[in-house]
XYZ file of C-alpha atoms in Angstrom:
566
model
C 111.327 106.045 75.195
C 109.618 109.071 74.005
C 105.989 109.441 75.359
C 102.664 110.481 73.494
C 99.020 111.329 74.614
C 95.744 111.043 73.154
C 92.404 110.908 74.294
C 91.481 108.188 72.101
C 93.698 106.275 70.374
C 92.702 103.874 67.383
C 94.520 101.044 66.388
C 94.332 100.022 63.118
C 93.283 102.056 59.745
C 90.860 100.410 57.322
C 87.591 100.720 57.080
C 86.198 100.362 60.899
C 89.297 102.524 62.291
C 88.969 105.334 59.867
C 84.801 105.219 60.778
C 85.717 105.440 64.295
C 87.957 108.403 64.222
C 85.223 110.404 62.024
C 82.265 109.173 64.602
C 84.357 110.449 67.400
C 85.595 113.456 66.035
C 82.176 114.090 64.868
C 80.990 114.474 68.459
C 83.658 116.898 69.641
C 86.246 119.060 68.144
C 87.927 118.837 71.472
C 88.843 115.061 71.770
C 92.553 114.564 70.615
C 92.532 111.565 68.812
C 95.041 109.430 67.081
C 94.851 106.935 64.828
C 98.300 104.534 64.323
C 98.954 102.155 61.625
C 101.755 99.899 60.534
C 100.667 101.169 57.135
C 99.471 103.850 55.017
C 95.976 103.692 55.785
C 94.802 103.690 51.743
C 97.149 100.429 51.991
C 94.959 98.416 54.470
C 93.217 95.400 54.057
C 89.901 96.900 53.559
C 90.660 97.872 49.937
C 90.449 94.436 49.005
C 86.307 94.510 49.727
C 85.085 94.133 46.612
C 81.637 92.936 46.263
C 79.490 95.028 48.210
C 77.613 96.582 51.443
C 75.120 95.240 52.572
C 71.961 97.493 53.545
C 67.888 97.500 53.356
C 67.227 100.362 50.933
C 64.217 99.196 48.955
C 60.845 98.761 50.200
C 60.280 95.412 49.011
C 62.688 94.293 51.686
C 62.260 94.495 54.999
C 64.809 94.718 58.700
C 63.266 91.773 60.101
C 64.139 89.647 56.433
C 67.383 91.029 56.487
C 67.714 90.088 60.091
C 66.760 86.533 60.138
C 68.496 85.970 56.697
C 71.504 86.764 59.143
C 70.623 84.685 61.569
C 70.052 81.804 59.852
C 73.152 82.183 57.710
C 74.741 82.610 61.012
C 73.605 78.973 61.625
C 71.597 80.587 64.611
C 74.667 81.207 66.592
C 74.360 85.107 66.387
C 73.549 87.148 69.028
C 70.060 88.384 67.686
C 70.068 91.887 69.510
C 72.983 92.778 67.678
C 71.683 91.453 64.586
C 68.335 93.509 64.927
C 70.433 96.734 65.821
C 73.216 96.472 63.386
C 70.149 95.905 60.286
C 68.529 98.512 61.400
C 71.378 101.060 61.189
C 72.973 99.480 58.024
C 71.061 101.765 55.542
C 72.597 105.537 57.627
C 75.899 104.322 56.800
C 75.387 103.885 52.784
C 73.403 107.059 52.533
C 76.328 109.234 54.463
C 79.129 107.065 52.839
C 76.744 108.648 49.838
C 77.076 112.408 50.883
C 80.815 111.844 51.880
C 81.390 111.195 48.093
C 81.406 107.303 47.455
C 80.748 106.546 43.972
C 77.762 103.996 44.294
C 76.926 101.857 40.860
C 73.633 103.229 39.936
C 70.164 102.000 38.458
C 69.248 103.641 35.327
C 66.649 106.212 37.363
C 69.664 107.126 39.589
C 68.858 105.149 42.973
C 72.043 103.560 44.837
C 72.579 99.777 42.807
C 72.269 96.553 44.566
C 73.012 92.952 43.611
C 72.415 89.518 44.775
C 74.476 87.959 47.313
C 74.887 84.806 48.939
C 72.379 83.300 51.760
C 70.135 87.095 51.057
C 66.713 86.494 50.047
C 66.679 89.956 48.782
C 69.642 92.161 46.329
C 70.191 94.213 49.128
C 74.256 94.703 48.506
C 75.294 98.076 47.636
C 78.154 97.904 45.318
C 80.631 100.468 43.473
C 81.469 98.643 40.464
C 84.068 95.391 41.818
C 86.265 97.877 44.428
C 83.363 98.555 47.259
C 86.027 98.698 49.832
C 88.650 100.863 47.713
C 86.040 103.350 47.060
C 84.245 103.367 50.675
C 88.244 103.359 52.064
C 89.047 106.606 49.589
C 86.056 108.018 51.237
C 86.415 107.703 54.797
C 89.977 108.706 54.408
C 88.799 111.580 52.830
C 86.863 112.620 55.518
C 88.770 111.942 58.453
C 91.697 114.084 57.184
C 89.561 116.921 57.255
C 89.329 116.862 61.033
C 92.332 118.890 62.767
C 91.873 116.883 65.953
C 92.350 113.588 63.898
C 96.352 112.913 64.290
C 97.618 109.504 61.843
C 100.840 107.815 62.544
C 101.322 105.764 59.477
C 104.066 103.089 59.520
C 103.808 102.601 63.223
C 103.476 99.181 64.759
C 101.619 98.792 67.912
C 102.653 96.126 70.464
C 101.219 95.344 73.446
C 98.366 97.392 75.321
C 99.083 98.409 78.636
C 96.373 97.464 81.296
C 95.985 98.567 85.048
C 93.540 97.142 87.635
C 91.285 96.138 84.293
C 91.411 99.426 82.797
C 93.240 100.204 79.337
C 96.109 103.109 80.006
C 97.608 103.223 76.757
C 99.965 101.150 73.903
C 103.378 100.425 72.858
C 104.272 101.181 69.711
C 107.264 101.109 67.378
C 107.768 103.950 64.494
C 109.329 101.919 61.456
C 110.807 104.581 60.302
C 113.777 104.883 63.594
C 112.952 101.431 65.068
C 112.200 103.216 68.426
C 110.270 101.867 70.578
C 107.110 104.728 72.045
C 104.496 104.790 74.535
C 101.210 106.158 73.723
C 98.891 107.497 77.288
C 95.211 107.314 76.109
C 91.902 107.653 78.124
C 90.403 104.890 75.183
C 91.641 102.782 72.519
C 89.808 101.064 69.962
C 90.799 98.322 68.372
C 90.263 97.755 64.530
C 92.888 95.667 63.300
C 91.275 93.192 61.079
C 91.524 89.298 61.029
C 93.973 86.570 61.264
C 93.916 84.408 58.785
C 97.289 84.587 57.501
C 97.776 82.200 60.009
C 96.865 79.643 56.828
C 99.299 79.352 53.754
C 96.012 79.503 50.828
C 94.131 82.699 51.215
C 92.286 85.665 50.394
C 94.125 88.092 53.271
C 96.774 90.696 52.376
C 100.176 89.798 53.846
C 99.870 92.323 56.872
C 96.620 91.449 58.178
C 97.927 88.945 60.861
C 95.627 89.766 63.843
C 97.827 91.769 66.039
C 95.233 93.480 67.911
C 93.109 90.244 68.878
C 96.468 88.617 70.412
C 97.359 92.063 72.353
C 94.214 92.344 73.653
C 94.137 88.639 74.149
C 97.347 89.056 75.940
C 96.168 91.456 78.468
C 92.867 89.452 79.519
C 90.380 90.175 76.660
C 88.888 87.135 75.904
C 88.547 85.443 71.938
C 85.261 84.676 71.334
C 84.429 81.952 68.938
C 87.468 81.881 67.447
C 86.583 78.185 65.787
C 84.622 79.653 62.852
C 86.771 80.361 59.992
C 85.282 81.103 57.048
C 86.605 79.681 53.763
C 85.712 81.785 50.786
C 84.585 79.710 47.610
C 86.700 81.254 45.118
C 90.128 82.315 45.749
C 91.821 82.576 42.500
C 94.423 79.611 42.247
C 97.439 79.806 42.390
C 97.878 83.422 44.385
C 94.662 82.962 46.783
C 93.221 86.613 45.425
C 90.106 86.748 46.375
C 87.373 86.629 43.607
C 84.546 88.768 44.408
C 81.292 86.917 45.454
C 79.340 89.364 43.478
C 81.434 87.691 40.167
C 78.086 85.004 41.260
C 75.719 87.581 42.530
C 76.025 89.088 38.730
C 75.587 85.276 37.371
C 78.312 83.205 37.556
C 78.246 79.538 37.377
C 80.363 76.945 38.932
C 81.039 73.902 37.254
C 83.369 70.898 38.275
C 85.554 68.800 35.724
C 82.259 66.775 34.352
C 80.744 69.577 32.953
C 78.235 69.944 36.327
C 77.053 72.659 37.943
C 77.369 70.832 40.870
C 75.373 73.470 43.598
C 72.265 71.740 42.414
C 73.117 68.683 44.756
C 74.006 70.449 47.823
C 72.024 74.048 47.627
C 69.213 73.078 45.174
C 67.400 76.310 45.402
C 69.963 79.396 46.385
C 72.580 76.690 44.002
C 75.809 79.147 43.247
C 74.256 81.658 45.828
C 74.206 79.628 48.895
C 75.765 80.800 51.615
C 79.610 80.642 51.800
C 80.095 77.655 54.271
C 77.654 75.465 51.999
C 79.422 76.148 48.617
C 82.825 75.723 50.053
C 81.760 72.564 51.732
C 80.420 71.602 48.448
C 83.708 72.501 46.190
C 86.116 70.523 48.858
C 83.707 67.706 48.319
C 83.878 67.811 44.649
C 87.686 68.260 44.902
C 87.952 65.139 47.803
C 85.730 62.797 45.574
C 87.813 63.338 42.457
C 85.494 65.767 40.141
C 87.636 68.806 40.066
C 89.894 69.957 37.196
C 93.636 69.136 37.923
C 96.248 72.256 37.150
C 99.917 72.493 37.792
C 98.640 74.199 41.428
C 96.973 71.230 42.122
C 92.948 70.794 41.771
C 90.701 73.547 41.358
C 87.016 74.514 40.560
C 85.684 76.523 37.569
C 83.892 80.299 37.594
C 82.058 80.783 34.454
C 80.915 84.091 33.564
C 81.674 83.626 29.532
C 77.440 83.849 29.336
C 77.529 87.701 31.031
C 79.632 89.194 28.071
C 82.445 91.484 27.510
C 80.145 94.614 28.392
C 78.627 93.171 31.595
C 81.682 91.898 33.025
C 83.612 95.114 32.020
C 81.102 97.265 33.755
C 80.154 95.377 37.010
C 83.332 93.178 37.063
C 86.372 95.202 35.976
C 88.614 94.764 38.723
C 88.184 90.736 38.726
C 88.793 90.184 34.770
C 92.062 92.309 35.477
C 92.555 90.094 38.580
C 91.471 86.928 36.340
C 94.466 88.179 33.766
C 97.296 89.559 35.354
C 97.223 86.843 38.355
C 95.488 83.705 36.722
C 96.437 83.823 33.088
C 93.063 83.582 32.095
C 90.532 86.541 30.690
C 87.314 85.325 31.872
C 85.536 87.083 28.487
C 86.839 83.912 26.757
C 87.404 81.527 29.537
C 86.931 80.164 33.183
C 88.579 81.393 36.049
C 90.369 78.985 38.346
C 89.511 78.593 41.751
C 89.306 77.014 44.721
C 88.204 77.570 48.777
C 90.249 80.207 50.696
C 90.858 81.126 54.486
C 88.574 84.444 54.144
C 87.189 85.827 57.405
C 87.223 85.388 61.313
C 83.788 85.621 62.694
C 85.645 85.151 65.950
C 87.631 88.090 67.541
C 88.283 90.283 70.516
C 84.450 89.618 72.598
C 82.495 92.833 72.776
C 78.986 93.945 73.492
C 76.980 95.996 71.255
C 78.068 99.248 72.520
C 81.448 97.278 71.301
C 82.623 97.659 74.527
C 85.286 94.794 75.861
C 86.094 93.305 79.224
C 88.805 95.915 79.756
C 87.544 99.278 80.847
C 88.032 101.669 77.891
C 89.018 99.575 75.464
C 86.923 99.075 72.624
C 86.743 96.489 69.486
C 85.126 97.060 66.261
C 85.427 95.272 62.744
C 86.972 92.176 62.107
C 89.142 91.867 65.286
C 86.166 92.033 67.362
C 83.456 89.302 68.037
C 80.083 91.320 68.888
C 78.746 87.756 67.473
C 77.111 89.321 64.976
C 78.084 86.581 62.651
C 77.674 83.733 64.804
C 79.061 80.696 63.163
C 78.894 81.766 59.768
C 78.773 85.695 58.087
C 77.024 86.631 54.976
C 78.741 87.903 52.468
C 78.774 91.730 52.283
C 77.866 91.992 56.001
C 81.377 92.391 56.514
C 82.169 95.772 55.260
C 78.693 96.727 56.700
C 79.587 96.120 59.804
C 82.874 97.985 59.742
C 80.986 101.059 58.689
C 77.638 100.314 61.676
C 80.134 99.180 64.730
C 83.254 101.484 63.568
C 80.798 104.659 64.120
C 79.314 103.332 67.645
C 82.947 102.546 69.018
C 83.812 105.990 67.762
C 81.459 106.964 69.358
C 81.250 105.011 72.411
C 85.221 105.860 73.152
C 84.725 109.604 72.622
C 81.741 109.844 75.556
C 83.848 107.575 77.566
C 87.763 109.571 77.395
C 84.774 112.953 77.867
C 84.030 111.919 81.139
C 87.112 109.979 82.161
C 90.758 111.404 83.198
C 94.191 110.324 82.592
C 95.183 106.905 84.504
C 99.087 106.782 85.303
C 100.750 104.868 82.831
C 103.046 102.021 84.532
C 106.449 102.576 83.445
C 108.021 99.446 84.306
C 105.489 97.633 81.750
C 106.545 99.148 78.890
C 109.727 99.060 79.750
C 109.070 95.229 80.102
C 107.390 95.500 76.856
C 110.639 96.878 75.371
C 112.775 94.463 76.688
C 110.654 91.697 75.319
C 110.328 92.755 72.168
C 114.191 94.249 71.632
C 115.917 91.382 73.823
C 113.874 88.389 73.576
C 113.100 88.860 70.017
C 115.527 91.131 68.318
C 118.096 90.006 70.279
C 118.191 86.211 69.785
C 120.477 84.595 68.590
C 118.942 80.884 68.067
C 118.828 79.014 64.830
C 115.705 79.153 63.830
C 113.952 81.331 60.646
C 110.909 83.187 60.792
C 109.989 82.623 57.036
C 110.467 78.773 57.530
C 108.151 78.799 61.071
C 105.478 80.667 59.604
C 105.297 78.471 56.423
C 105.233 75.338 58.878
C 102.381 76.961 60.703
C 100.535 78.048 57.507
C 100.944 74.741 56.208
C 99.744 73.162 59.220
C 96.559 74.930 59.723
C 95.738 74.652 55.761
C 96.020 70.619 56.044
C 94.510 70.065 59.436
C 92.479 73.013 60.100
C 90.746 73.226 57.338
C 87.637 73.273 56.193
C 86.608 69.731 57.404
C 87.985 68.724 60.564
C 88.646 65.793 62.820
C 89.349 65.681 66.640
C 92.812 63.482 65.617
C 93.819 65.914 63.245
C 92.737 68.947 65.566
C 94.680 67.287 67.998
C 98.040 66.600 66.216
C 97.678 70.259 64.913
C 97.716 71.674 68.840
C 100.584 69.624 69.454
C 102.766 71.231 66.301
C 101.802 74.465 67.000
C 103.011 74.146 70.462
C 105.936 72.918 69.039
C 106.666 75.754 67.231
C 105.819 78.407 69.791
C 108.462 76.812 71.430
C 110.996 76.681 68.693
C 109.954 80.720 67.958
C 111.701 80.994 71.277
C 114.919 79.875 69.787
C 114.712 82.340 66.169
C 116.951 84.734 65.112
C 116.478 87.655 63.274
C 119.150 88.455 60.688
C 118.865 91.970 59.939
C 119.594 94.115 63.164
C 118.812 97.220 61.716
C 116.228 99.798 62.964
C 114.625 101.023 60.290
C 112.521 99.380 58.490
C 113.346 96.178 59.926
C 110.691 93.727 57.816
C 112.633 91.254 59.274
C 111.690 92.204 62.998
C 108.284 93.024 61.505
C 107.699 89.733 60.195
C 109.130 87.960 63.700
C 106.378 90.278 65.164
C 103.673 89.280 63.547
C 104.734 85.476 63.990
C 104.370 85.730 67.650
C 101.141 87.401 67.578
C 99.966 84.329 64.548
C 100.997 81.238 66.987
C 98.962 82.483 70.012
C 95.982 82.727 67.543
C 96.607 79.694 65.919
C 96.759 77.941 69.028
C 93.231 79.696 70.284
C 91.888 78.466 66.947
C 92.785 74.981 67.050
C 91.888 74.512 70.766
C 88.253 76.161 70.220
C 87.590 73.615 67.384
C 88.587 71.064 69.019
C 86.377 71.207 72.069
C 83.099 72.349 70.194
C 82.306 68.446 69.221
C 79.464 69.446 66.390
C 79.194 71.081 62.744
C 78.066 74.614 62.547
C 78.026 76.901 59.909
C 81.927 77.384 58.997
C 83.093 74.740 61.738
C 82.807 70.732 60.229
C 83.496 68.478 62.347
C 83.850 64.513 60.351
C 83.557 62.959 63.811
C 80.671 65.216 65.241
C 78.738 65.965 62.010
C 75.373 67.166 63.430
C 74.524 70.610 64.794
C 74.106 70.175 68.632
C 71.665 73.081 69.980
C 71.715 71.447 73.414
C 74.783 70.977 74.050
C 76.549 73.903 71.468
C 74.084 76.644 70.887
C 76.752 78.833 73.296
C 79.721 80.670 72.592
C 83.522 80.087 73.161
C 85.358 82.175 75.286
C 89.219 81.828 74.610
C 91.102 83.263 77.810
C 94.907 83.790 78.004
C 97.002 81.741 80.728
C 100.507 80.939 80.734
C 99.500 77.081 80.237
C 97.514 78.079 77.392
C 94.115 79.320 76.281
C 91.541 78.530 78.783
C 87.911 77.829 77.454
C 84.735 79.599 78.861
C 80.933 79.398 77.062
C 78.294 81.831 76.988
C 74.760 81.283 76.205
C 73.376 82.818 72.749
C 71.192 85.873 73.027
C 68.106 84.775 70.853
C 65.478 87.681 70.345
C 62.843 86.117 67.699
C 64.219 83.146 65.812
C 63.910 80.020 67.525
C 66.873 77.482 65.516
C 65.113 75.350 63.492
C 66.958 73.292 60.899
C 69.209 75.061 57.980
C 68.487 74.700 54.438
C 69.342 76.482 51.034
C-alpha cells in the first residue's frame, strides 16, 4: 500500500472543500495540504447551484431579519448562535467571491443583483444569471490552483477514516485510475462531501453525491445529527428529477394545478409561490394526493408558468433552466409550462459539528452539506445552502490549518488499513453471492421514495427499517461482475451502496422516533409541532446493532418559537 502525508487533508471538492483549501492555504504557505476527490473537482455537485447566495448587502435589510427569517424557516430548530454568526459573515464571502472573479448579475448602476427567494422577507440572493454554483465553483477552483502548497488528487475515492484514541490519523483511499488501494497520514481532515440523497430514486442530486463522508465519519464514532429532515425541493423537472431553480419563482413564476389554480393561495396565502420549500412541497403532494394535478406518461405532476416573464426575461435571468426545460422536459417554457413535481433536494442533517465546525473526533472537521452545524434546523432556506459552503468552508479551512500548526504527526495504525483493505477488496470485491448492486440500490431508492417521503407514518417508517435491514443484509451476499482495477464503476457503485444503506437506515430510524411535524419532517400520525417534547436534536450514533439515538437541546439566542406561518 503506498503511503502519503499531508498536513491537512480535504475530502471532497465542491464548493465548501475548494473554500477550505484556499482559507487554509491563505493562512500559511507552509501547510501541505491535499485535497482528494472521486472526481474532477469542476465535476462536483456544487455546479448544479443555480439560484443564488444568499447574503445582506443592502441597507434596507438587516442581520437580525436575515437571521430570524432563518430561524423561523428553520421551524425554530436551528441553533441560533450559528445562525447569528454565519449572517453576519455571509456578505465577506460574496464580496471576495467578487474580487476572485465571479461574474455576479448586476443592477443597472453596477451593484451585485439580488432576487427574491423563498421564506426571505427581503431579495437578499446573489445570483449569476441561473449557474450561481458553476460560476462560484469556476472561481474557487481558480483560486485554489494558484496555491503551490494546494496538492488535488482527482479520481480518488476515499474510504474509511482512520481514528486512534478519538483522534483522526488519516484516510484510505483508492486511485481509480490503478485500483490501488493508499493511505493518506494527515494532522486534519475536513470533510466536505455533500449530501445523501441519492439514497431516494426521484431527485435533484447528481449520481455521485451519495454521502460517503457522513457514513465514514459515522463509521468511526461521529455522530448524524438530525438526519430526519429531508428536504423535498418543489420543482424537480419530471421525468429526470433536474432540479429547477427556485429563483425560476423568485423571478415570477406561478404554479398552477390541473384546474387552472394557483393553488399556494390556500396553504401560503401571503409568501403564495415563495413560501418556504417544506410548505410548497407539502402543498403540491397534497394537490397531487387529492387528485388536482395534471396526469403525464411519468405519472402526475405540477405546472411552472413563467410564459408571463417573456422570451427576454427568461433568456437573461433563466437561461440555463429553458435549456434544462428543452433538452430534458420537451417543453420550452417561452411557449409553455414546465413539468414538475417534489424532489429529494437537501440533508439539513449531517456529520454534528460546532461552529468552529469542529466534530467529536479530534482533528476532524465537517463543513457543507455533510455536516450538521444545525444551521438549518428542520428546514433550510433556499440559497442558504451555497452560502454556507462558502461561510463554514473558510472557518474549517481555517480551523484545520491552526490546528495541524500546532499539532504533530500521530502514528498511523497499520493493521486498520490493512483491515480497511481487506474489507473493501475481500468482502466486497471479492464476493461471489448472487445479488446486483443496480437492482439493491433501486429497491432502496424505491423504498425510501414510497415510505420516506414527504409525509410519513410510524407503520410505514417502520416497514421501511425493516426492508432496509433486509437489504443490508442481502448487500452482504452481492457480487461484483467486473474484477478489473481500473476504473471499476462497478466496485464504485458497490461502494457507494454500502455507504447509502447505513444512511438510509439512520434516516428512517431518526424519523421514526421524532413523533411530531417539523419543518421538512410530516408526520400523519403526530401532525403537530411538539416544542416540549421535540424542540432537541437527534444524535444518530453507530453500533453494530444499529444506530443508537441521543438528543441535544436547541441553542436559542433571541427567538423564542412561536407558531409558523407564511
Amino acid at each position: 500500500m503506498e503511503k502519503h502525508a499531508h498536513d491537512i487533508v480535504i475530502v471532497g471538492a465542491g464548493l465548501a472543500g475548494l473554500r477550505a483549501a484556499v482559507a487554509a492555504a491563505e493562512l500559511s504557505s507552509k501547510l501541505d495540504i491535499a485535497v482528494i476527490s472521486k472526481l474532477h473537482p469542476l465535476r462536483s455537485h456544487s455546479v448544479c447551484a443555480q439560484g443564488g447566495t444568499a447574503a445582506v448587502m443592502r441597507e434596507k435589510d438587516s442581520f437580525d431579519l436575515h437571521a430570524f427569517d432563518t430561524v423561523k424557516g428553520a421551524d425554530y430548530l436551528a441553533d441560533q448562535d450559528v445562525v447569528e454568526f454565519f449572517v453576519r459573515q455571509a456578505p465577506r464571502e460574496i464580496i471576495l467571491m467578487e474580487h476572485w472573479g465571479c461574474p455576479w448579475s448586476r443592477t443597472p448602476d453596477g451593484k451585485i443583483d439580488q432576487r427574491p427567494f423563498g421564506g426571505h422577507t427581503y431579495p437578499r440572493a446573489c445570483f449569476a444569471a441561473d449557474m450561481t454554483g458553476f460560476h462560484e465553483m469556476h472561481t474557487l477552483y481558480g483560486k485554489a490552483t494558484t496555491y503551490s502548497n494546494v496538492k488535488f488528487y482527482d479520481e480518488w475515492f476515499a474510504t474509511s477514516l482512520i481514528v486512534e484514541n478519538n483522534i483522526v490519523v488519516g484516510l484510505t483511499a483508492i486511485e481509480l485510475k490503478t485500483g490501488e488501494m493508499h493511505t493518506f497520514k494527515a494532522k486534519a481532515v475536513v470533510m466536505a462531501t455533500g449530501g445523501h440523497e441519492r439514497i431516494y430514486e426521484f431527485t435533484t442530486f447528481s449520481h455521485t453525491t451519495t454521502g460517503d463522508g457522513m457514513a465514514m465519519a459515522y463509521r468511526v464514532g461521529a455522530p448524524l445529527e438530525d438526519m430526519e429532515f429531508v428536504q423535498f425541493h418543489p420543482t424537480g423537472l419530471v421525468p429526470s428529477g433536474v432540479l429547477i431553480t427556485e429563483g425560476a419563482r423568485g423571478e415570477g413564476g406561478y404554479l398552477y394545478n390541473a384546474l387552472g389554480e394557483r393553488f399556494m393561495k390556500r396553504y401560503a396565502p401571503e409568501k403564495m409561490e415563495l413560501a418556504p420549500r417544506d410548505v410548497v412541497s407539502r402543498a403540491e403532494q397534497t394537490e397531487i394526493l387529492e387528485g388536482r394535478a395534471f396526469m403525464g406518461p411519468y405519472g402526475p405532476y405540477i405546472a411552472l408558468d413563467l410564459r408571463h416573464l417573456g422570451e427576454e426575461k427568461i433568456n437573461e435571468r433563466l437561461p440555463l433552466i429553458r435549456d434544462v426545460a428543452i433538452k430534458l422536459g420537451g417543453v420550452d417554457p417561452v411557449k409553455e409550462p414546465i413539468p414538475i413535481r417534489p424532489a429529494a433536494h437537501y440533508s439539513m442533517g449531517g456529520i454534528k459539528a460546532n461552529i468552529r465546525t469542529e466534530t467529536p473526533i479530534r482533528g476532524l472537521y465537517a463543513a457543507g452539506e455533510c455536516s450538521c452545524l444545525s444551521l438549518h434546523g428542520a428546514n433550510r432556506l433556499g440559497t442558504n445552502s451555497t452560502a454556507e459552503c462558502l461561510v463554514f468552508g473558510a472557518v474549517a479551512g481555517e480551523e484545520a490549518a491552526k490546528y495541524a500548526m500546532s499539532a504533530g504527526f500521530h502514528e498511523f495504525p497499520e493493521e486498520k488499513a490493512l483491515a480497511e483493505e481487506k474489507r473493501v477488496f475481500d468482502g466486497i470485491l471479492g464476493s461471489e453471492g448472487g445479488e446486483r448492486v443496480p437492482q439493491l440500490r433501486d429497491e432502496m431508492r424505491r423504498l425510501m421514495n414510497t415510505k420516506v417521503w414527504i409525509f410519513r407514518t410510524g407503520e410505514e417508517l417502520k416497514s421501511a427499517l425493516k426492508e432496509v435491514r433486509t437489504l443490508k443484509e442481502r448487500f452482504k451476499n452481492i457480487k461484483v461482475e467486473d474484477r478489473g482495477k481500473t476504473f471499476n464503476t462497478g466496485f464504485t457503485a458497490a461502494l457507494q451502496l454500502d455507504f447509502m444503506l447505513d444512511l438510509a437506515e439512520v434516516t428512517i430510524i431518526s424519523a421514526l422516533a421524532r413523533t411530531e411535524s417539523r419543518g421538512a419532517h410530516s408526520r400523519l400520525d403526530y401532525p403537530n409541532r411538539d416544542d416540549e417534547r421535540w424542540l432537541v436534536h437527534t444524535l444518530a450514533y453507530y453500533t453494530v446493532d444499529g444506530p443508537r439515538l441521543e438528543y441535544v437541546p436547541v441553542t436559542i439566542t433571541k427567538w423564542q418559537p412561536t407558531i409558523r406561518k407564511y
